[in-house]
mmCIF file of C-alpha atoms in Angstrom:
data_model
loop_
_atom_site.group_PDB
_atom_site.id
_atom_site.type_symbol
_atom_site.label_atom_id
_atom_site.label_comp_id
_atom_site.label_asym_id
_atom_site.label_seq_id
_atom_site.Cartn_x
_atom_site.Cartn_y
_atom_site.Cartn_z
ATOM 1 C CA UNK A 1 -30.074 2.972 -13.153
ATOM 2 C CA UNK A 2 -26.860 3.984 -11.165
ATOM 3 C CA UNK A 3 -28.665 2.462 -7.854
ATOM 4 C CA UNK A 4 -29.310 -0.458 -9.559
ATOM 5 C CA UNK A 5 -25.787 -1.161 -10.854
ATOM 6 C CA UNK A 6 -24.504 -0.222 -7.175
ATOM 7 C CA UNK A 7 -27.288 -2.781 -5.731
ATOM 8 C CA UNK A 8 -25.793 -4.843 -7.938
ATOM 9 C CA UNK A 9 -21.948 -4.438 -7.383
ATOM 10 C CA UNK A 10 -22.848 -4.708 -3.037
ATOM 11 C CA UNK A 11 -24.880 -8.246 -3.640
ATOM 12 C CA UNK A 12 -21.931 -9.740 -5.299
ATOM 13 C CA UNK A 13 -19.374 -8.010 -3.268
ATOM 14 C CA UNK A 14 -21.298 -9.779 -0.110
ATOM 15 C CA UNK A 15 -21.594 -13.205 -1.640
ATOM 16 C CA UNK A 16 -17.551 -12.851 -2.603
ATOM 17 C CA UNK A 17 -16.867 -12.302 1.236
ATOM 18 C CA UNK A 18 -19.118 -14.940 2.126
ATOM 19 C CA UNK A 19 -16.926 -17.493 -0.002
ATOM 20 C CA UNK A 20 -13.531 -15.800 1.421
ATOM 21 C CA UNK A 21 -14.493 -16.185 5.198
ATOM 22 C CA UNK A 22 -16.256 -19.635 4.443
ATOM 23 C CA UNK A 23 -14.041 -21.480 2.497
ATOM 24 C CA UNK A 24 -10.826 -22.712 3.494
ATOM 25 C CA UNK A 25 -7.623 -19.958 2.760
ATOM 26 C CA UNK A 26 -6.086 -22.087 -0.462
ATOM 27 C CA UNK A 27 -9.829 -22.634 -2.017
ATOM 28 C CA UNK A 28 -10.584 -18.691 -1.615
ATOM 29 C CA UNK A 29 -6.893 -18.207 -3.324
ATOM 30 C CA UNK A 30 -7.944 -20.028 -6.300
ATOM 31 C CA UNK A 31 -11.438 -18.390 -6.783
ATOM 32 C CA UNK A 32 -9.411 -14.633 -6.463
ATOM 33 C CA UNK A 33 -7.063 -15.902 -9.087
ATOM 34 C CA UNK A 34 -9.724 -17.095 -11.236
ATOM 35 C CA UNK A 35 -11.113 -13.458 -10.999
ATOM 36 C CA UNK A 36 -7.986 -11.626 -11.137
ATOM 37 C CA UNK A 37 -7.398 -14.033 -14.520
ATOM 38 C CA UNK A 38 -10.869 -12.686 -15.956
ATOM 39 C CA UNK A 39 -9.477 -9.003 -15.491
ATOM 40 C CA UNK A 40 -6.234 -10.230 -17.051
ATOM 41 C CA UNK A 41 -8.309 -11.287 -19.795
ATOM 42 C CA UNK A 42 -10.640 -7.963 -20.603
ATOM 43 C CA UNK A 43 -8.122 -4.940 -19.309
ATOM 44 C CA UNK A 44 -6.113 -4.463 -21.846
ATOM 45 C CA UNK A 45 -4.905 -1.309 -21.238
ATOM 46 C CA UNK A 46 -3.819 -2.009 -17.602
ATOM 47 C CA UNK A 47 -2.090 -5.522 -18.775
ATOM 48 C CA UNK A 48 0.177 -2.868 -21.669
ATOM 49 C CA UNK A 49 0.922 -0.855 -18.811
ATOM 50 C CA UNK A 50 2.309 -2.861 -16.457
ATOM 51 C CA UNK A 51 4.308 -5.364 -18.983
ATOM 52 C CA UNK A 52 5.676 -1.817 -20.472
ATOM 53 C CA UNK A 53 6.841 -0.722 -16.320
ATOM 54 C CA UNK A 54 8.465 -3.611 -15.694
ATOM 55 C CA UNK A 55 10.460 -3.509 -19.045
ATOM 56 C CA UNK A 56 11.164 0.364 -18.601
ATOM 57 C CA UNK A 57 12.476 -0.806 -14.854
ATOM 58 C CA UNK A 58 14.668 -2.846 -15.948
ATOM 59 C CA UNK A 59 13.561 -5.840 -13.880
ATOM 60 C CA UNK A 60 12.866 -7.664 -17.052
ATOM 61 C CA UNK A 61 14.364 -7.291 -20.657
ATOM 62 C CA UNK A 62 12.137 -9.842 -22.298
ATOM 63 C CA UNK A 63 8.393 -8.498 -23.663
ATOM 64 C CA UNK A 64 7.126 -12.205 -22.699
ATOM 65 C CA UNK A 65 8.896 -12.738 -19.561
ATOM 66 C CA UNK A 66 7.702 -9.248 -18.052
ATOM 67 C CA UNK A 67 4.421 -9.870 -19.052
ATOM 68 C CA UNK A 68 4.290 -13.116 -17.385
ATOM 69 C CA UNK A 69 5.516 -11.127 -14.771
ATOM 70 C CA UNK A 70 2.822 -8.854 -14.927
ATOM 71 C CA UNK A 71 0.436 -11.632 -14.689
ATOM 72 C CA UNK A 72 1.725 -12.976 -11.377
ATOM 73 C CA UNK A 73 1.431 -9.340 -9.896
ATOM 74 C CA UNK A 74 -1.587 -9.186 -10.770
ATOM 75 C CA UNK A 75 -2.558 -12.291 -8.833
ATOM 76 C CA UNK A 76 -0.803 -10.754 -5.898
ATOM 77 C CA UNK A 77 -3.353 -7.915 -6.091
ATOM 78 C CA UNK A 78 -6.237 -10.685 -5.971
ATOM 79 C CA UNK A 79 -4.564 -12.113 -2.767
ATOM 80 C CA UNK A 80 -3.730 -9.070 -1.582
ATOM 81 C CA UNK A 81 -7.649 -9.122 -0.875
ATOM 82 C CA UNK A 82 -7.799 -12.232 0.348
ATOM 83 C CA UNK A 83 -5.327 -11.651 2.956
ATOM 84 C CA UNK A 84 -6.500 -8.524 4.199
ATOM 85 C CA UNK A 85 -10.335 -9.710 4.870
ATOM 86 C CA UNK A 86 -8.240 -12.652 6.402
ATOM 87 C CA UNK A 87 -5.761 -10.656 8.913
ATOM 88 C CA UNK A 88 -8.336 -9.879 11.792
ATOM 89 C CA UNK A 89 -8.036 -13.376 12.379
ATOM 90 C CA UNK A 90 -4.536 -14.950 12.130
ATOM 91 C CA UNK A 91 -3.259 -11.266 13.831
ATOM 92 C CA UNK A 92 -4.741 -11.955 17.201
ATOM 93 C CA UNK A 93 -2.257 -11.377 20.206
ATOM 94 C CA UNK A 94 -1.437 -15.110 20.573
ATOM 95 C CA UNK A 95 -1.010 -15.913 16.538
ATOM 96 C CA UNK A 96 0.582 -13.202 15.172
ATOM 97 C CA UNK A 97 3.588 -14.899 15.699
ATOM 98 C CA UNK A 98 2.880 -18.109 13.393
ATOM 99 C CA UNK A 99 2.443 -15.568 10.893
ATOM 100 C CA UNK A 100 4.582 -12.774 10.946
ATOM 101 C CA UNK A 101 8.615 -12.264 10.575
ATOM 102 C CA UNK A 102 9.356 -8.583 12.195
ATOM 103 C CA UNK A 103 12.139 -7.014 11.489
ATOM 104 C CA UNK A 104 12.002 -3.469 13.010
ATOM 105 C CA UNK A 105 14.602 -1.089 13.379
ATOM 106 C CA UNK A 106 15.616 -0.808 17.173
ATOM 107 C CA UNK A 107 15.520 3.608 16.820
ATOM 108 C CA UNK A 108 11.651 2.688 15.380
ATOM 109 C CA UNK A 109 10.950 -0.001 17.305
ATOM 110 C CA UNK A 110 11.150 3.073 20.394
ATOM 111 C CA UNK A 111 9.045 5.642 18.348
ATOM 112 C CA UNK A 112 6.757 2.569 18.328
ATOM 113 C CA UNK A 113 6.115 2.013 21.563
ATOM 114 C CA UNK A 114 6.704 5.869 23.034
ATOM 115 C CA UNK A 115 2.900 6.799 23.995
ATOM 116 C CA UNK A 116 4.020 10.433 23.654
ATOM 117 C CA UNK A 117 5.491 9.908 19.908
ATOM 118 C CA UNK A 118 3.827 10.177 16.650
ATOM 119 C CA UNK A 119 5.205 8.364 13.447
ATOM 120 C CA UNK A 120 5.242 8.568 9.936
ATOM 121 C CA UNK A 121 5.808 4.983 8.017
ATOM 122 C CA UNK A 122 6.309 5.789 3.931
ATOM 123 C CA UNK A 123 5.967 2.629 1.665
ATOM 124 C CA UNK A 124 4.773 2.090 -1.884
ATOM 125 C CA UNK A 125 2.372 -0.561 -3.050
ATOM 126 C CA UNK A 126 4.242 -3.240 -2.693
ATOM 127 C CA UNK A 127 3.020 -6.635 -0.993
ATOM 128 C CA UNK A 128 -0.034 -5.753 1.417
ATOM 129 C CA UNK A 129 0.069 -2.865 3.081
ATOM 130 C CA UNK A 130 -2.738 -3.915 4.568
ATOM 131 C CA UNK A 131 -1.622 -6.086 7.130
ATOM 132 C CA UNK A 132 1.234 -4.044 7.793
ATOM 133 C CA UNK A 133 -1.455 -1.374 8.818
ATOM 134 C CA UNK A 134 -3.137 -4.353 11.097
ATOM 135 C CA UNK A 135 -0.012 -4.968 12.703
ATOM 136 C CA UNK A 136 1.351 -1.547 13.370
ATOM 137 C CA UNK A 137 -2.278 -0.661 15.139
ATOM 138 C CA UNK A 138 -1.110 -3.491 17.614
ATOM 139 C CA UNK A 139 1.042 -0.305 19.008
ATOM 140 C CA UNK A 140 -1.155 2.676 18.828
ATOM 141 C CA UNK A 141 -3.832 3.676 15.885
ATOM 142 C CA UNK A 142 -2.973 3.808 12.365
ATOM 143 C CA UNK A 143 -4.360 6.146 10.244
ATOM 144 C CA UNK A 144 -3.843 6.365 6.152
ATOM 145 C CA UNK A 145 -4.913 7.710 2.838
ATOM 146 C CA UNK A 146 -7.860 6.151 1.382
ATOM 147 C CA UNK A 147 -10.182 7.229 -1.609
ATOM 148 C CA UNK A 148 -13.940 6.960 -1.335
ATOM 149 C CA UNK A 149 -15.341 4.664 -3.549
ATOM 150 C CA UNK A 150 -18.209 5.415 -6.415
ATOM 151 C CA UNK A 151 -20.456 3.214 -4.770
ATOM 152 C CA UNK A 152 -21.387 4.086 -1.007
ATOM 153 C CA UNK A 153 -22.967 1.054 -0.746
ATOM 154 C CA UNK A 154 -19.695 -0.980 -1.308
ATOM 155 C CA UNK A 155 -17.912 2.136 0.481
ATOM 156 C CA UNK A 156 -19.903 1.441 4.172
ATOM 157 C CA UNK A 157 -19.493 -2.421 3.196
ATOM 158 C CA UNK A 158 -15.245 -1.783 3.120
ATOM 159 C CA UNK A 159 -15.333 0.588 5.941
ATOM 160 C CA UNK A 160 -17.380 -2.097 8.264
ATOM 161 C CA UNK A 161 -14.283 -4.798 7.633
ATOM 162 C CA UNK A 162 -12.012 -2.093 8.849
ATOM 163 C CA UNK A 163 -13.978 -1.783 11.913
ATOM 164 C CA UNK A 164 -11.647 -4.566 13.651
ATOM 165 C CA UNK A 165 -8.687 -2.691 13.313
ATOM 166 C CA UNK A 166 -7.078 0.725 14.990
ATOM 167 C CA UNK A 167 -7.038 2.433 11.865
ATOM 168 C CA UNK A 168 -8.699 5.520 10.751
ATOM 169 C CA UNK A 169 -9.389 6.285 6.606
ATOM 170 C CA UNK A 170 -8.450 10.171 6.041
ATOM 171 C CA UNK A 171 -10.041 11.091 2.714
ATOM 172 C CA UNK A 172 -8.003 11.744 -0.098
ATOM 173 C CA UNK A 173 -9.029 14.904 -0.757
ATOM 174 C CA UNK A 174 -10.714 17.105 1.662
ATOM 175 C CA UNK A 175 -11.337 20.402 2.982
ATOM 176 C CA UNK A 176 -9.179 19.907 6.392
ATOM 177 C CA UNK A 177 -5.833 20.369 4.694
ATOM 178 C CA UNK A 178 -4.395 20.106 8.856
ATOM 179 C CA UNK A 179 -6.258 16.478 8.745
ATOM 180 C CA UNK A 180 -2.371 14.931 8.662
ATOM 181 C CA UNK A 181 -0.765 17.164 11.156
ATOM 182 C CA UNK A 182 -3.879 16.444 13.548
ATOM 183 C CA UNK A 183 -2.853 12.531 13.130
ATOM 184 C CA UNK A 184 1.129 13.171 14.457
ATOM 185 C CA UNK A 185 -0.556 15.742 17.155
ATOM 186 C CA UNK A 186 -2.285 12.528 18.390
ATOM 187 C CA UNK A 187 0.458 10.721 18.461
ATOM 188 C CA UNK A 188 -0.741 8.317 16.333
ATOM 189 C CA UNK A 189 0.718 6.590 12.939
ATOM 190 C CA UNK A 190 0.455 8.453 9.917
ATOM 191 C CA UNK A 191 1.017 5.473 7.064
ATOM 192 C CA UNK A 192 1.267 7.148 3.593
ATOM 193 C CA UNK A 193 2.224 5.244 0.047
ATOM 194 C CA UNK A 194 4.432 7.556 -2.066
ATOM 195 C CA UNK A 195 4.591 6.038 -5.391
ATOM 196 C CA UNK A 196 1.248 7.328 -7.431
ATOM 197 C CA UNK A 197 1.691 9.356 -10.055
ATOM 198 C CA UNK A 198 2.136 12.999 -8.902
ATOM 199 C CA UNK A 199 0.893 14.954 -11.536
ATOM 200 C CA UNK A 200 2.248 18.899 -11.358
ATOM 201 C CA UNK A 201 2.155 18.666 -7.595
ATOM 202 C CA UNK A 202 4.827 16.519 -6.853
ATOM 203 C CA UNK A 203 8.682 16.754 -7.265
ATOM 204 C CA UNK A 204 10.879 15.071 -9.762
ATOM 205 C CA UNK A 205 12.533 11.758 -8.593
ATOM 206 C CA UNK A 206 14.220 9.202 -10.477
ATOM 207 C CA UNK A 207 12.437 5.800 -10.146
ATOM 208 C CA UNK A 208 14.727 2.743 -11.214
ATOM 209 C CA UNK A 209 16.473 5.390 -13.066
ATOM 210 C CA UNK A 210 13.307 7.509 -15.095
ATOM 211 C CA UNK A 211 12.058 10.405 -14.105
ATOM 212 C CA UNK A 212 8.589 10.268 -11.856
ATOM 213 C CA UNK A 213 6.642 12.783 -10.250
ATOM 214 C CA UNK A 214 6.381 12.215 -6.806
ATOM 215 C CA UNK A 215 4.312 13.144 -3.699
ATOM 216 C CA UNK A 216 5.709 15.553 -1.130
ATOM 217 C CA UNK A 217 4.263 15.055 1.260
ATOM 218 C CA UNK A 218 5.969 12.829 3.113
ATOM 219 C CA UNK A 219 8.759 14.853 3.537
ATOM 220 C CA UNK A 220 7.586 17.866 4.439
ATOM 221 C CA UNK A 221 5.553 16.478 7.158
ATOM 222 C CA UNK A 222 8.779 15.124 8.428
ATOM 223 C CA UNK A 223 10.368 18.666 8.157
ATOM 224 C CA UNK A 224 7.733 20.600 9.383
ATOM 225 C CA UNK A 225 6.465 18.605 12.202
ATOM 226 C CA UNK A 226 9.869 16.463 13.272
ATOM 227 C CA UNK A 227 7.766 13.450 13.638
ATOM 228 C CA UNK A 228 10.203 10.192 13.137
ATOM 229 C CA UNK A 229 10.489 8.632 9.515
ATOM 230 C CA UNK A 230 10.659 5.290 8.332
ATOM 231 C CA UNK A 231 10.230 3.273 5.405
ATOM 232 C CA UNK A 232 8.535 0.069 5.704
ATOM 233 C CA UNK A 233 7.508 -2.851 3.733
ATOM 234 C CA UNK A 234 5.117 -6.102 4.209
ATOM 235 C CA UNK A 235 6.691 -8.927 1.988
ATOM 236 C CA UNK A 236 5.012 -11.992 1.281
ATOM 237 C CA UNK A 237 7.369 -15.532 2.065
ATOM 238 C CA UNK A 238 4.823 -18.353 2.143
ATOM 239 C CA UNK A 239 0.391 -18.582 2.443
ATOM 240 C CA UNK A 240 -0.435 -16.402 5.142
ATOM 241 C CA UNK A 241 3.070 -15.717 6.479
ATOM 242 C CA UNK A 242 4.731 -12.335 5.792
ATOM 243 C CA UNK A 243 8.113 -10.353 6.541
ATOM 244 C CA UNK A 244 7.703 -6.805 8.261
ATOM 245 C CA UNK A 245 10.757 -4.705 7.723
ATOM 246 C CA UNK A 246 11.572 -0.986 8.210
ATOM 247 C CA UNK A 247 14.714 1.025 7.839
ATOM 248 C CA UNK A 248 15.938 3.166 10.528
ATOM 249 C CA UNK A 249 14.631 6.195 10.933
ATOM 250 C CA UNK A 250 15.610 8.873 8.665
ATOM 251 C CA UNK A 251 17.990 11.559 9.409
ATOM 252 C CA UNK A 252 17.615 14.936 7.460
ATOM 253 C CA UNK A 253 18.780 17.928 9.437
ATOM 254 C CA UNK A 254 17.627 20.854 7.878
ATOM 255 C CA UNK A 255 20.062 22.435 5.443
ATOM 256 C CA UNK A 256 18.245 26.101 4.746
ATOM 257 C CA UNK A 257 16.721 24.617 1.457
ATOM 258 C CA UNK A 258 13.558 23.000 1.604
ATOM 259 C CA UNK A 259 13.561 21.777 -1.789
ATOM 260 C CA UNK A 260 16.831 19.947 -1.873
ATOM 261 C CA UNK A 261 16.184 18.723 1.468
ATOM 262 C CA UNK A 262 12.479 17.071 0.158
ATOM 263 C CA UNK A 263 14.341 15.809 -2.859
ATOM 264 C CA UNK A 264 17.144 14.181 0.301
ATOM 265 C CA UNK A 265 14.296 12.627 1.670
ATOM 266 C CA UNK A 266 12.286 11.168 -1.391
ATOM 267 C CA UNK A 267 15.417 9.981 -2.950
ATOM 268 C CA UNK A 268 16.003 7.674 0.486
ATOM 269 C CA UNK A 269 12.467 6.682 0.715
ATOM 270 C CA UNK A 270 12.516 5.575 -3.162
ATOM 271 C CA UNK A 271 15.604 3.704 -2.808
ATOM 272 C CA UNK A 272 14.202 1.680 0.006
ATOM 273 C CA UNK A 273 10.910 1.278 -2.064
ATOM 274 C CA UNK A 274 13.214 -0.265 -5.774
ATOM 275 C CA UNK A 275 15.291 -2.299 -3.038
ATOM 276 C CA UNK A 276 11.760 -3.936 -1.605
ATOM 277 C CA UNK A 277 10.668 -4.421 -5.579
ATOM 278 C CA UNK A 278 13.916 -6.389 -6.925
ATOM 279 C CA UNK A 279 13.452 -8.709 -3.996
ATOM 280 C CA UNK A 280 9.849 -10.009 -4.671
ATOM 281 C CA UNK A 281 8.770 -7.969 -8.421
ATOM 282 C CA UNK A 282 5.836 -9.808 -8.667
ATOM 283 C CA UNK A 283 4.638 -8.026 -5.333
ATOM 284 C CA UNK A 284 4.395 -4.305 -7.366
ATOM 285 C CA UNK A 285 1.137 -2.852 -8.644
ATOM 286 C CA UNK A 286 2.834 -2.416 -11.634
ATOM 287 C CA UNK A 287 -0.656 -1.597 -13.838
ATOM 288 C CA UNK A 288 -0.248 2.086 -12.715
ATOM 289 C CA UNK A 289 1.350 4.696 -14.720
ATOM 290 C CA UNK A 290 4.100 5.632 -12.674
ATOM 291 C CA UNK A 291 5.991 7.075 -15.482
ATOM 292 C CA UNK A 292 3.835 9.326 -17.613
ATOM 293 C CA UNK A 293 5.915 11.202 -20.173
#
């Protein structure tokens, strides 16, 4: 029955990325908001969540406005999709430019493009992280955090659209706990989103002013392997046209204790991440629970 279901799940997957590299960009925007609407409509649980995040943030005081709010994240998400199946081709050496609005630090633009220089980019799920992945490849490979899906059919079918780009999936969880170290050894680009849930593993950082638990990891890659830090963020300003930004890199000589040192760090990187939000809050996954007390 399970096969079945997954047979199922690939057949329509295939016919949806038929319609998104067939039809014309605005057309394939309209038939992802028409399915992100039909989610909308059935997830309840995810729609509670994010109206109640975005009201517990502060960005919004009103119960209607912040779930109207809510709503237009969650058509970001949908083009989100449609925007990543779409970068291979408006990111080609000689458009990239039509498209993109880069504003890179000068200290990373250099860790960039040193050959002998691996870097760590932090950012949260805020506009699409995918194509800031495409684009950073452009200097050397990329390689990031991804969970397998349920389905390996639909999990060959998302790794075979990756194909086009420099960047290499690192399971989520995994045997080779050196698997991240082995990515700055390479001196390649080790992009990692900080702001899931943490659970018991993760440290305590205030997020728009609440409590969160919050990955490590980041940081103490940073500390233990002195790779260069940044923060960076992939903003959506018009169809198919997008502001990269980092900060500078991020300076945290080593005080003698770790933990307030990882706390330095996190508190920088989250700062940069609320900054990103207030600009463009309908550009947040907000249907996550951040907050979970």
């Amino acid at each position: 029955m399970k096969s079945i279901r997954h047979f199922i799940e690939y057949c329509l997957a295939r016919i949806l990325l038929l319609l998104v590299d067939t039809l014309p960009f605005g057309i394939s925007c309209l038939v992802a908001r028409g399915a992100a609407n039909l989610w909308w409509v059935f997830d309840h649980r995810r729609r509670k969540v994010a109206r109640d995040n975005i009201l517990r943030a502060g960005i919004e005081t009103d119960p209607k406005r912040a779930l109207a709010l809510a709503r237009g994240a969650n058509h970001h998400m949908a083009l989100v999709i449609v925007e990543s199946l779409r970068s291979r081709k408006i990111l080609t050496r000689d458009r990239f430019r039509d498209h993109l609005e880069i504003k890179i630090k000068p200290d990373v633009l250099a860790a960039l493009e040193n050959p002998d220089q691996g870097l760590i980019v932090a950012s949260g799920h805020f506009g699409n992280w995918e194509v800031a992945a495409h684009f950073l490849s452009r200097y050397k490979p990329v390689a990031g955090i991804t969970r397998r899906m349920n389905n390996p059919l639909m999990e060959k079918l998302v790794q075979s659209r990756k194909s086009a780009h420099r960047f290499r999936p690192i399971p989520k969880r995994d045997r080779n706990s050196a698997r991240f170290l082995e990515v700055l050894e390479n001196k390649e680009i080790l992009a990692l989103l900080f702001d899931q849930h943490a659970t018991t593993h993760g440290m305590i950082i205030d997020f728009f002013g609440y409590p969160a638990a919050t990955f490590k990891t980041v940081a103490m890659l940073h500390l233990v392997t002195r790779a260069p830090l940044c923060f960076g963020s992939c903003k959506r300003v018009g169809p198919l046209k997008f502001e990269i930004s980092t900060s500078h890199l991020i300076e945290c000589p080593p005080s003698g204790n770790k933990n307030e040192d990882i706390r330095s760090i996190l508190n920088q990187l989250t700062q940069y991440l609320e900054a990103s939000i207030r600009q463009a809050p309908d550009q947040y996954i907000w249907g996550h629970r951040r907050w979970r007390d």
